[in-house]
Coordinates of N, CA and C in Angstrom, one line a residue:
Chain Q
G1 N 156.0 96.9 -25.3 CA 155.9 96.6 -26.6 C 156.6 97.0 -27.3
E2 N 156.8 96.9 -29.2 CA 156.9 98.6 -30.2 C 155.5 98.9 -30.6
S3 N 156.0 99.5 -31.0 CA 154.4 99.6 -31.6 C 154.5 100.3 -33.2
V4 N 154.4 99.1 -34.3 CA 154.4 99.8 -36.0 C 152.5 100.3 -36.1
G5 N 152.6 100.9 -36.4 CA 151.2 101.7 -36.5 C 151.1 102.0 -38.1
L6 N 150.1 102.0 -38.5 CA 149.8 102.4 -40.8 C 148.9 103.4 -40.3
H7 N 148.9 104.6 -41.4 CA 147.6 106.2 -41.3 C 146.8 105.2 -41.1
L8 N 146.0 104.5 -42.4 CA 145.3 104.3 -42.9 C 145.0 102.2 -43.2
P9 N 144.9 102.1 -42.9 CA 143.5 100.6 -42.9 C 142.8 99.5 -44.1
T10 N 142.2 100.9 -44.9 CA 142.5 100.6 -46.1 C 142.4 101.9 -47.4
L11 N 142.6 100.8 -48.5 CA 143.0 102.2 -49.8 C 142.6 101.6 -51.3
S12 N 141.9 102.4 -51.7 CA 140.9 102.4 -52.7 C 142.0 103.6 -53.6
V13 N 143.1 102.6 -54.8 CA 143.5 103.2 -56.5 C 143.2 102.8 -57.3
Q14 N 143.0 103.4 -58.4 CA 142.1 102.5 -59.8 C 143.8 102.4 -60.7
E15 N 143.7 101.3 -61.7 CA 144.4 100.6 -62.3 C 145.4 102.0 -63.0
G16 N 146.3 101.3 -62.7 CA 147.7 102.4 -63.4 C 148.5 103.5 -62.6
D17 N 148.2 103.9 -61.7 CA 148.0 104.7 -60.9 C 148.5 103.9 -60.0
N18 N 149.9 105.2 -59.1 CA 151.2 104.7 -57.5 C 150.5 104.6 -56.5
S19 N 150.8 104.5 -55.9 CA 150.1 104.1 -54.3 C 150.8 103.8 -53.6
I20 N 150.5 104.6 -52.3 CA 152.0 104.7 -51.2 C 150.7 104.5 -50.2
I21 N 151.5 102.9 -49.4 CA 150.8 103.0 -47.9 C 152.3 103.6 -46.9
N22 N 150.8 103.7 -46.5 CA 152.4 104.4 -45.3 C 152.9 104.3 -44.1
C23 N 153.5 103.8 -42.6 CA 153.6 103.2 -42.5 C 154.2 103.2 -41.5
A24 N 154.1 104.2 -39.2 CA 154.4 105.2 -38.8 C 155.0 104.0 -37.8
Y25 N 156.4 104.6 -37.2 CA 157.2 103.3 -36.1 C 157.9 104.3 -34.4
S26 N 157.8 103.5 -34.0 CA 157.6 104.6 -33.1 C 159.4 104.6 -31.9
N27 N 159.2 103.7 -32.3 CA 161.0 103.3 -32.1 C 162.9 103.7 -32.9
S28 N 163.2 104.6 -32.3 CA 164.0 104.9 -33.0 C 165.6 104.6 -32.6
A29 N 165.0 103.4 -32.7 CA 166.5 102.7 -32.6 C 166.0 101.2 -32.8
S30 N 164.8 101.2 -33.9 CA 165.2 100.3 -35.1 C 165.6 100.8 -36.6
D31 N 166.2 100.0 -36.7 CA 167.6 99.7 -37.4 C 167.3 98.6 -38.8
Y32 N 165.8 98.1 -39.3 CA 165.3 97.5 -40.2 C 164.2 97.3 -40.5
F33 N 163.9 97.6 -41.5 CA 162.4 97.8 -41.7 C 162.3 96.9 -42.8
I34 N 161.3 96.1 -43.1 CA 160.8 95.4 -44.5 C 159.6 95.9 -44.8
W35 N 158.7 95.5 -45.5 CA 157.1 95.6 -46.3 C 157.0 94.0 -46.5
Y36 N 156.0 94.1 -46.9 CA 155.6 92.0 -46.7 C 153.9 92.7 -47.5
K37 N 153.6 91.7 -48.7 CA 152.5 92.1 -49.2 C 151.5 90.4 -48.6
Q38 N 150.4 90.4 -48.7 CA 149.7 88.8 -47.8 C 148.7 89.0 -48.8
E39 N 148.0 88.2 -49.4 CA 147.3 88.6 -50.6 C 146.0 87.3 -50.2
S40 N 145.1 87.1 -50.0 CA 144.1 86.1 -50.0 C 143.7 85.3 -49.7
G41 N 144.0 84.6 -48.2 CA 144.8 83.0 -48.5 C 145.5 81.8 -48.1
K42 N 146.8 84.3 -48.8 CA 148.1 83.2 -48.8 C 149.0 83.4 -47.2
G43 N 149.8 83.9 -46.9 CA 151.0 83.7 -45.8 C 152.0 85.6 -46.6
P44 N 152.6 86.1 -45.8 CA 152.4 87.6 -45.9 C 154.0 87.1 -46.6
Q45 N 154.6 87.9 -47.3 CA 155.8 88.1 -48.9 C 156.3 88.7 -49.1
F46 N 157.7 89.5 -48.5 CA 158.7 89.4 -48.5 C 158.3 90.5 -50.2
I47 N 158.7 92.0 -49.8 CA 158.6 93.5 -50.9 C 160.4 93.4 -51.0
I48 N 159.8 94.3 -50.2 CA 161.3 94.7 -49.9 C 162.3 95.7 -48.4
D49 N 163.2 95.6 -48.5 CA 163.9 95.4 -47.1 C 164.4 97.5 -47.1
I50 N 164.3 97.6 -46.0 CA 165.6 99.4 -45.6 C 166.8 98.9 -44.4
R51 N 166.9 98.9 -44.1 CA 167.7 99.1 -42.8 C 168.2 101.2 -42.6
S52 N 168.0 101.3 -42.1 CA 167.7 102.4 -41.2 C 169.2 103.3 -41.1
N53 N 169.8 103.1 -43.0 CA 171.5 103.6 -42.7 C 171.1 104.5 -44.8
M54 N 170.1 103.9 -44.6 CA 169.8 104.4 -46.1 C 168.4 105.3 -46.0
D55 N 167.7 106.3 -46.9 CA 167.1 106.5 -47.3 C 165.5 105.6 -47.7
K56 N 166.7 106.1 -49.0 CA 165.7 104.7 -50.1 C 166.5 103.7 -51.1
R57 N 164.6 102.8 -51.1 CA 165.4 101.6 -52.1 C 164.6 101.4 -52.6
Q58 N 164.8 100.8 -54.1 CA 164.0 100.3 -55.1 C 163.7 98.9 -55.5
G59 N 162.7 98.6 -55.9 CA 162.8 97.0 -56.4 C 162.1 96.9 -57.6
Q60 N 161.6 96.0 -57.7 CA 161.1 96.4 -59.1 C 159.3 97.0 -59.2
R61 N 159.8 98.0 -59.8 CA 158.0 98.5 -59.0 C 157.8 98.7 -57.8
V62 N 158.3 98.3 -56.8 CA 158.6 99.9 -55.5 C 159.5 100.4 -55.4
T63 N 160.1 101.4 -54.6 CA 160.3 101.0 -53.8 C 160.0 101.9 -52.2
V64 N 160.7 102.0 -51.7 CA 160.3 102.6 -50.2 C 161.1 103.5 -49.5
L65 N 160.6 104.2 -49.2 CA 161.2 105.0 -48.3 C 161.2 105.9 -46.8
L66 N 162.3 105.9 -46.5 CA 162.0 106.0 -44.5 C 163.0 107.4 -43.7
N67 N 162.3 107.9 -43.7 CA 162.7 109.1 -42.9 C 162.8 108.9 -41.2
K68 N 163.9 108.3 -41.1 CA 163.8 108.7 -39.8 C 163.2 109.8 -38.9
T69 N 163.8 111.0 -39.1 CA 163.3 112.5 -37.8 C 162.1 112.4 -37.8
V70 N 161.4 111.6 -38.8 CA 159.7 111.6 -38.2 C 159.5 110.1 -37.8
K71 N 160.3 108.8 -38.2 CA 159.4 107.6 -37.6 C 158.6 107.0 -38.7
H72 N 158.9 107.5 -40.1 CA 157.8 107.3 -40.6 C 159.1 106.7 -42.1
L73 N 157.4 105.3 -42.3 CA 158.5 104.7 -43.6 C 156.8 104.5 -45.3
S74 N 157.3 104.6 -45.9 CA 156.4 104.6 -46.8 C 156.6 104.0 -47.7
L75 N 155.6 102.5 -48.7 CA 155.9 101.8 -50.1 C 154.9 101.9 -50.9
Q76 N 156.1 102.5 -52.1 CA 155.5 103.5 -52.6 C 155.3 102.0 -54.7
I77 N 153.7 102.9 -54.8 CA 154.2 101.2 -56.2 C 153.2 102.0 -57.8
A78 N 154.4 101.5 -58.5 CA 154.4 102.2 -59.9 C 153.2 101.3 -60.3
A79 N 152.4 102.5 -60.9 CA 151.3 101.6 -62.3 C 150.4 100.4 -61.7
T80 N 150.2 100.7 -61.1 CA 149.4 99.7 -60.0 C 148.6 99.1 -60.6
Q81 N 148.7 97.1 -60.6 CA 148.1 96.3 -60.8 C 146.6 95.3 -60.0
P82 N 146.1 95.1 -60.7 CA 144.5 94.3 -60.1 C 145.1 93.4 -59.1
G83 N 146.8 92.3 -59.6 CA 147.1 92.0 -59.1 C 147.8 92.4 -57.9
D84 N 148.0 93.2 -58.2 CA 148.7 94.5 -56.2 C 147.2 94.4 -55.1
S85 N 146.1 93.5 -55.3 CA 145.9 94.3 -54.1 C 145.7 92.6 -53.7
A86 N 146.2 94.0 -51.8 CA 146.2 92.7 -50.8 C 146.7 93.6 -50.2
V87 N 146.5 92.8 -48.3 CA 147.1 94.3 -47.5 C 148.6 93.4 -47.0
Y88 N 149.2 95.9 -46.9 CA 150.2 95.0 -47.5 C 151.1 95.6 -45.1
F89 N 152.1 95.0 -45.1 CA 152.4 95.7 -44.1 C 153.8 95.8 -43.6
C90 N 153.9 96.6 -42.9 CA 155.5 97.3 -42.2 C 156.2 96.5 -40.7
A91 N 156.9 96.2 -41.1 CA 157.7 95.8 -39.7 C 159.0 95.9 -40.0
E92 N 159.4 95.7 -38.4 CA 160.6 96.5 -37.4 C 161.6 95.6 -36.3
S93 N 162.4 95.7 -37.4 CA 163.4 94.9 -35.9 C 164.4 95.9 -35.2
L94 N 164.4 95.7 -33.9 CA 165.5 96.5 -33.2 C 166.8 95.6 -33.1
K95 N 167.4 96.6 -33.3 CA 168.6 97.0 -32.2 C 168.4 95.6 -31.3
N96 N 169.6 94.4 -31.1 CA 170.2 93.4 -29.8 C 168.4 93.3 -29.5
T97 N 168.3 92.6 -30.4 CA 166.1 91.7 -30.1 C 167.0 90.1 -31.5
G98 N 167.4 90.2 -31.7 CA 168.1 89.2 -32.5 C 167.4 89.3 -34.4
N99 N 166.3 88.6 -33.9 CA 165.5 89.0 -35.2 C 164.3 88.7 -35.4
Q100 N 163.8 89.1 -34.1 CA 162.8 90.2 -34.0 C 161.7 90.3 -34.2
F101 N 161.3 90.5 -34.8 CA 160.3 91.5 -35.9 C 158.8 92.6 -35.1
Y102 N 158.6 93.3 -35.3 CA 156.8 94.2 -34.9 C 156.2 94.4 -35.8
F103 N 155.0 93.6 -36.1 CA 154.2 94.2 -37.7 C 153.2 94.3 -37.1
G104 N 153.1 95.8 -37.8 CA 151.3 97.2 -38.2 C 150.5 95.9 -38.3
T105 N 149.0 96.4 -37.7 CA 148.0 96.1 -38.5 C 147.4 95.9 -40.1
G106 N 148.5 95.9 -40.5 CA 148.1 96.4 -42.6 C 147.0 97.4 -43.5
T107 N 147.3 97.6 -44.2 CA 146.5 97.9 -45.3 C 146.3 97.6 -46.1
S108 N 145.0 97.2 -46.7 CA 143.8 96.9 -47.4 C 144.7 97.8 -48.4
L109 N 144.6 97.6 -49.4 CA 144.7 98.1 -50.7 C 144.2 97.4 -52.3
T110 N 142.8 97.3 -52.4 CA 142.2 97.8 -53.6 C 142.9 98.2 -54.6
V111 N 142.4 97.9 -56.1 CA 143.0 98.1 -57.6 C 141.9 98.2 -57.8
I112 N 141.1 99.1 -58.7 CA 140.1 99.1 -59.1 C 140.2 99.1 -60.6
P113 N 139.4 98.2 -61.0 CA 140.2 97.9 -63.2 C 140.0 98.9 -63.9
Chain O
E1 N 155.9 77.6 -54.9 CA 155.9 77.7 -53.3 C 156.9 78.3 -51.6
T2 N 157.0 78.7 -51.1 CA 157.8 80.2 -50.4 C 158.8 79.1 -49.5
G3 N 158.9 78.2 -49.3 CA 159.6 77.1 -49.2 C 159.6 77.1 -47.6
V4 N 158.1 77.4 -47.0 CA 157.9 76.8 -45.6 C 156.3 76.0 -45.7
T5 N 156.2 75.0 -45.4 CA 154.8 74.1 -45.7 C 154.5 74.3 -44.7
Q6 N 152.7 74.8 -44.4 CA 151.7 74.0 -43.3 C 150.5 73.7 -43.3
T7 N 149.9 72.5 -43.2 CA 149.7 71.8 -42.5 C 148.3 71.4 -41.2
P8 N 147.5 71.4 -41.6 CA 146.9 71.0 -42.7 C 146.0 72.4 -43.4
R9 N 145.5 72.7 -44.1 CA 144.7 74.0 -45.2 C 144.0 75.2 -44.2
H10 N 143.5 74.1 -43.2 CA 142.4 74.8 -42.1 C 141.6 73.4 -41.7
L11 N 141.9 73.8 -40.5 CA 140.6 73.1 -39.7 C 140.2 73.3 -39.0
V12 N 139.1 72.5 -38.7 CA 137.8 72.6 -37.8 C 138.3 72.1 -36.7
M13 N 137.8 72.3 -35.5 CA 138.0 71.6 -33.9 C 137.0 72.0 -32.9
G14 N 136.5 71.2 -32.2 CA 135.6 71.6 -31.3 C 136.4 71.5 -30.1
M15 N 136.1 72.1 -29.5 CA 136.7 72.4 -27.8 C 137.7 71.3 -26.8
T16 N 137.0 69.9 -26.9 CA 137.4 68.8 -26.3 C 138.1 68.5 -26.4
N17 N 138.8 68.7 -28.6 CA 139.6 68.2 -28.7 C 141.0 68.3 -29.2
K18 N 142.0 67.5 -29.5 CA 144.0 67.8 -30.0 C 143.8 67.5 -30.7
K19 N 144.4 69.0 -31.2 CA 145.0 68.1 -32.8 C 146.5 68.9 -32.3
S20 N 146.7 68.8 -33.8 CA 148.7 69.0 -34.3 C 148.5 70.7 -35.1
L21 N 148.8 71.4 -35.1 CA 149.7 71.5 -36.8 C 151.4 71.9 -37.2
K22 N 151.3 71.5 -37.8 CA 152.7 71.5 -38.3 C 153.1 72.2 -39.3
C23 N 154.5 72.6 -39.0 CA 156.4 73.2 -39.9 C 156.0 72.6 -40.5
E24 N 156.5 73.5 -42.2 CA 158.0 72.4 -43.1 C 158.8 73.2 -42.8
Q25 N 160.1 73.3 -43.0 CA 160.6 74.7 -43.8 C 162.0 73.4 -44.5
H26 N 162.0 74.1 -46.1 CA 163.4 73.4 -47.1 C 164.0 74.4 -47.2
L27 N 164.6 76.0 -46.5 CA 165.7 76.7 -46.6 C 166.9 76.7 -45.6
G28 N 166.8 76.0 -45.1 CA 167.9 75.6 -44.5 C 168.2 76.8 -43.2
H29 N 166.8 77.2 -42.7 CA 167.0 78.7 -41.5 C 167.1 77.1 -40.5
N30 N 167.7 78.9 -39.4 CA 168.2 78.3 -38.3 C 166.9 77.9 -37.1
A31 N 166.0 79.0 -38.3 CA 164.9 79.8 -36.4 C 163.7 79.4 -36.9
M32 N 162.8 79.4 -36.0 CA 161.5 78.8 -36.7 C 160.4 79.4 -35.9
Y33 N 159.2 80.7 -36.0 CA 158.5 80.8 -35.5 C 156.8 80.4 -35.5
W34 N 156.2 80.5 -34.3 CA 154.6 80.4 -34.3 C 154.2 82.3 -33.9
Y35 N 153.0 82.6 -35.7 CA 151.9 83.3 -35.2 C 151.3 83.5 -35.0
K36 N 150.7 84.3 -34.6 CA 148.9 84.5 -34.4 C 148.3 86.0 -35.4
Q37 N 147.6 85.5 -36.6 CA 146.6 86.7 -36.7 C 144.5 86.0 -36.7
S38 N 144.9 87.8 -36.5 CA 143.3 87.8 -35.9 C 143.0 88.7 -36.3
A39 N 142.0 89.5 -37.1 CA 141.8 90.0 -38.1 C 142.1 91.8 -37.6
K40 N 142.3 92.2 -37.6 CA 142.4 93.7 -37.5 C 143.7 94.2 -36.3
K41 N 144.2 93.2 -36.3 CA 145.3 93.0 -35.4 C 146.1 92.6 -35.8
P42 N 147.6 93.4 -34.8 CA 149.5 93.1 -35.8 C 149.1 90.8 -35.6
L43 N 149.6 90.9 -36.4 CA 150.4 88.9 -35.9 C 151.1 89.8 -34.3
E44 N 151.1 88.7 -34.2 CA 150.9 88.3 -32.5 C 151.9 87.7 -32.8
L45 N 153.5 87.1 -32.1 CA 154.2 86.5 -31.9 C 153.9 85.3 -30.9
M46 N 154.4 83.8 -31.3 CA 153.4 83.6 -30.2 C 154.6 82.1 -30.0
F47 N 155.8 81.2 -30.1 CA 156.7 80.5 -29.9 C 157.8 81.3 -30.5
V48 N 158.8 81.1 -29.9 CA 159.9 81.4 -31.3 C 161.5 80.5 -31.0
Y49 N 161.5 79.5 -31.4 CA 162.9 78.6 -32.0 C 164.7 78.5 -32.3
S50 N 165.3 79.6 -32.0 CA 166.0 79.4 -32.2 C 168.0 79.6 -31.6
L51 N 168.2 78.6 -32.8 CA 169.1 77.5 -32.4 C 169.3 77.0 -31.8
E52 N 168.5 76.6 -31.7 CA 167.6 75.2 -31.0 C 167.2 75.4 -29.5
E53 N 166.9 76.8 -29.3 CA 166.4 77.0 -28.1 C 165.6 77.2 -28.0
R54 N 163.8 77.3 -27.5 CA 162.6 77.9 -26.9 C 162.7 79.0 -26.7
V55 N 161.8 80.2 -27.3 CA 162.8 81.7 -26.4 C 159.7 81.1 -26.5
E56 N 160.0 81.4 -25.2 CA 158.8 82.1 -25.4 C 157.7 83.0 -24.9
N57 N 156.8 83.1 -25.5 CA 156.2 84.6 -24.8 C 155.1 84.1 -23.8
N58 N 155.5 84.6 -22.6 CA 154.8 84.7 -21.8 C 152.9 84.8 -21.6
S59 N 152.5 84.8 -22.1 CA 151.8 85.6 -22.3 C 150.3 84.1 -23.3
V60 N 150.8 83.2 -23.7 CA 150.4 82.1 -24.7 C 149.7 81.2 -23.9
P61 N 148.7 81.1 -23.3 CA 148.3 80.4 -22.9 C 149.3 79.0 -23.2
S62 N 148.2 77.6 -21.8 CA 149.8 75.7 -21.7 C 148.4 76.2 -23.4
R63 N 147.5 75.8 -23.5 CA 146.7 75.1 -23.9 C 147.2 75.3 -25.9
F64 N 148.2 76.2 -26.1 CA 148.7 76.6 -26.7 C 150.5 75.4 -26.6
S65 N 151.3 74.7 -27.1 CA 153.0 73.6 -26.9 C 152.6 74.1 -28.3
P66 N 154.0 74.0 -28.4 CA 154.8 74.4 -29.9 C 155.6 73.3 -29.2
E67 N 156.8 72.5 -30.2 CA 157.3 71.3 -30.1 C 158.5 71.7 -31.2
C68 N 160.1 71.4 -31.5 CA 161.3 71.6 -33.1 C 161.3 70.8 -32.5
P69 N 161.1 69.4 -32.9 CA 162.7 68.0 -33.4 C 164.3 68.6 -34.0
N70 N 164.1 69.9 -35.1 CA 164.5 69.6 -35.5 C 165.0 70.9 -36.1
S71 N 165.5 71.2 -36.5 CA 165.8 72.0 -37.0 C 164.4 73.1 -38.8
S72 N 164.5 72.0 -38.9 CA 163.6 71.7 -40.0 C 161.8 71.8 -39.5
H73 N 161.5 71.5 -39.0 CA 160.5 71.1 -38.7 C 159.7 71.6 -37.3
L74 N 158.5 72.4 -37.1 CA 157.9 72.7 -36.2 C 157.1 71.8 -35.7
F75 N 155.8 71.9 -34.8 CA 154.2 71.9 -34.6 C 154.4 73.0 -33.0
L76 N 152.6 72.6 -33.5 CA 151.6 73.5 -32.7 C 150.6 72.3 -32.1
H77 N 150.5 72.1 -31.2 CA 149.7 71.2 -30.1 C 148.3 72.3 -30.0
L78 N 147.2 71.2 -30.0 CA 146.5 72.7 -29.3 C 146.1 71.2 -28.6
H79 N 145.1 72.0 -27.6 CA 144.5 71.7 -26.6 C 143.1 72.0 -25.4
T80 N 141.6 71.6 -25.6 CA 141.2 72.0 -25.1 C 140.3 73.7 -25.1
L81 N 140.8 74.1 -27.0 CA 141.2 75.8 -27.0 C 139.1 76.2 -27.0
Q82 N 140.0 77.0 -27.1 CA 138.3 78.2 -26.8 C 137.9 78.9 -28.2
P83 N 136.5 79.4 -28.1 CA 136.8 80.2 -29.6 C 137.3 81.1 -30.5
E84 N 137.6 82.3 -28.7 CA 138.8 83.4 -29.5 C 139.8 82.5 -30.5
D85 N 139.8 81.5 -29.7 CA 141.6 80.6 -31.1 C 141.6 80.8 -31.6
S86 N 140.0 81.2 -32.3 CA 140.2 80.4 -33.5 C 141.1 81.9 -34.7
A87 N 142.0 81.8 -35.6 CA 142.3 82.6 -36.2 C 143.3 81.5 -36.9
L88 N 143.8 82.9 -37.6 CA 144.8 81.8 -39.2 C 146.2 82.6 -38.5
Y89 N 147.0 80.7 -37.4 CA 148.0 80.9 -37.7 C 149.3 80.3 -38.4
L90 N 150.6 81.1 -38.3 CA 151.3 81.4 -38.7 C 152.5 80.8 -38.6
C91 N 152.8 79.8 -39.9 CA 154.7 79.5 -39.6 C 155.7 79.9 -40.3
A92 N 156.2 80.7 -39.3 CA 157.7 80.9 -40.7 C 159.4 80.4 -39.7
S93 N 160.8 80.4 -40.9 CA 161.2 80.8 -40.7 C 162.4 81.7 -40.9
S94 N 163.4 81.7 -40.5 CA 164.1 82.6 -40.3 C 166.3 82.4 -40.3
Q95 N 166.7 83.0 -41.0 CA 168.4 82.6 -41.2 C 168.5 83.2 -39.9
L96 N 169.4 83.2 -38.2 CA 169.3 84.4 -37.6 C 170.5 85.2 -38.0
Y97 N 170.7 85.6 -37.8 CA 172.2 87.6 -37.6 C 172.5 87.2 -39.6
R98 N 172.2 87.3 -40.4 CA 172.4 87.4 -41.1 C 171.7 88.8 -41.3
G99 N 170.7 89.0 -41.0 CA 169.9 90.6 -41.1 C 169.2 90.7 -42.0
D100 N 169.3 90.3 -43.0 CA 168.2 90.3 -44.5 C 167.3 89.6 -43.8
Y101 N 166.5 90.2 -44.7 CA 165.2 89.1 -45.8 C 164.0 88.5 -44.7
G102 N 164.4 89.3 -44.0 CA 163.6 88.6 -42.8 C 163.3 87.4 -42.2
Y103 N 161.7 87.0 -42.6 CA 161.0 85.7 -42.6 C 160.7 85.5 -43.5
T104 N 160.3 84.2 -44.2 CA 159.8 83.2 -44.8 C 158.7 82.7 -43.9
F105 N 157.4 83.1 -44.6 CA 156.0 82.8 -43.6 C 155.5 81.2 -44.7
G106 N 155.3 80.9 -44.3 CA 153.9 79.1 -44.9 C 152.9 80.1 -44.5
S107 N 151.9 79.5 -45.8 CA 150.1 79.8 -45.9 C 149.1 79.3 -45.2
G108 N 150.3 78.8 -43.8 CA 149.1 79.3 -42.7 C 147.9 78.5 -42.5
T109 N 147.6 78.2 -41.0 CA 146.4 77.0 -41.2 C 145.1 78.0 -40.1
R110 N 144.2 77.8 -41.1 CA 142.8 78.2 -40.8 C 142.6 78.0 -39.5
L111 N 142.2 78.3 -38.4 CA 141.3 78.0 -37.4 C 140.2 77.5 -37.0
T112 N 139.4 77.1 -36.4 CA 138.2 78.4 -36.3 C 137.8 76.7 -34.9
V113 N 137.9 77.1 -34.2 CA 136.9 77.1 -32.2 C 135.8 76.8 -32.8
V114 N 135.3 75.6 -32.7 CA 133.2 74.9 -32.7 C 133.2 74.6 -30.7

């Protein structure tokens, strides 16, 4: 199977600071990536996605960067808020696998007030 | 609400019990999934129903049995489970071949096998 890994299992940031969560993937054929947020007691929620023909995509307070050369994905959260505390997963989808995604183990983000 | 509803939210069952998890999606999607989420592990895909066809992960023990009576409902029937089956079971749905947005997940059923 595919390997989707996260560099750090936990991350603590001060409220108001920017957060960066990293993800490595191993298959250069992956063409679609998604970041999910999972709060305690809830299922994963879609945050932002990016296709392999893009390097950067911005949402509201979030930015995803894709570096295909080193197979690296990152999620940047601006002005981190207490409500951002959650586990963040990256997921990759491979070409020709329909809609099947492979998930990383997750990074737990804690925002310190 | 995310559009995918799972019941029950919590379930405690003995190893000899038979129970079922239910999932319902209100999004008009044509694919549904069961995932197992254990602590400090990636989400494990268990079963996929895709365009009314079942795609099965061969590593799933037979004590887990899925059922998809229509495109909106998905069940996971459980019998003679083991304590190591305790986990969060997540249902998800998606619209196949649209290529965007990935899955919509339910809130999960927290299963404890005693």
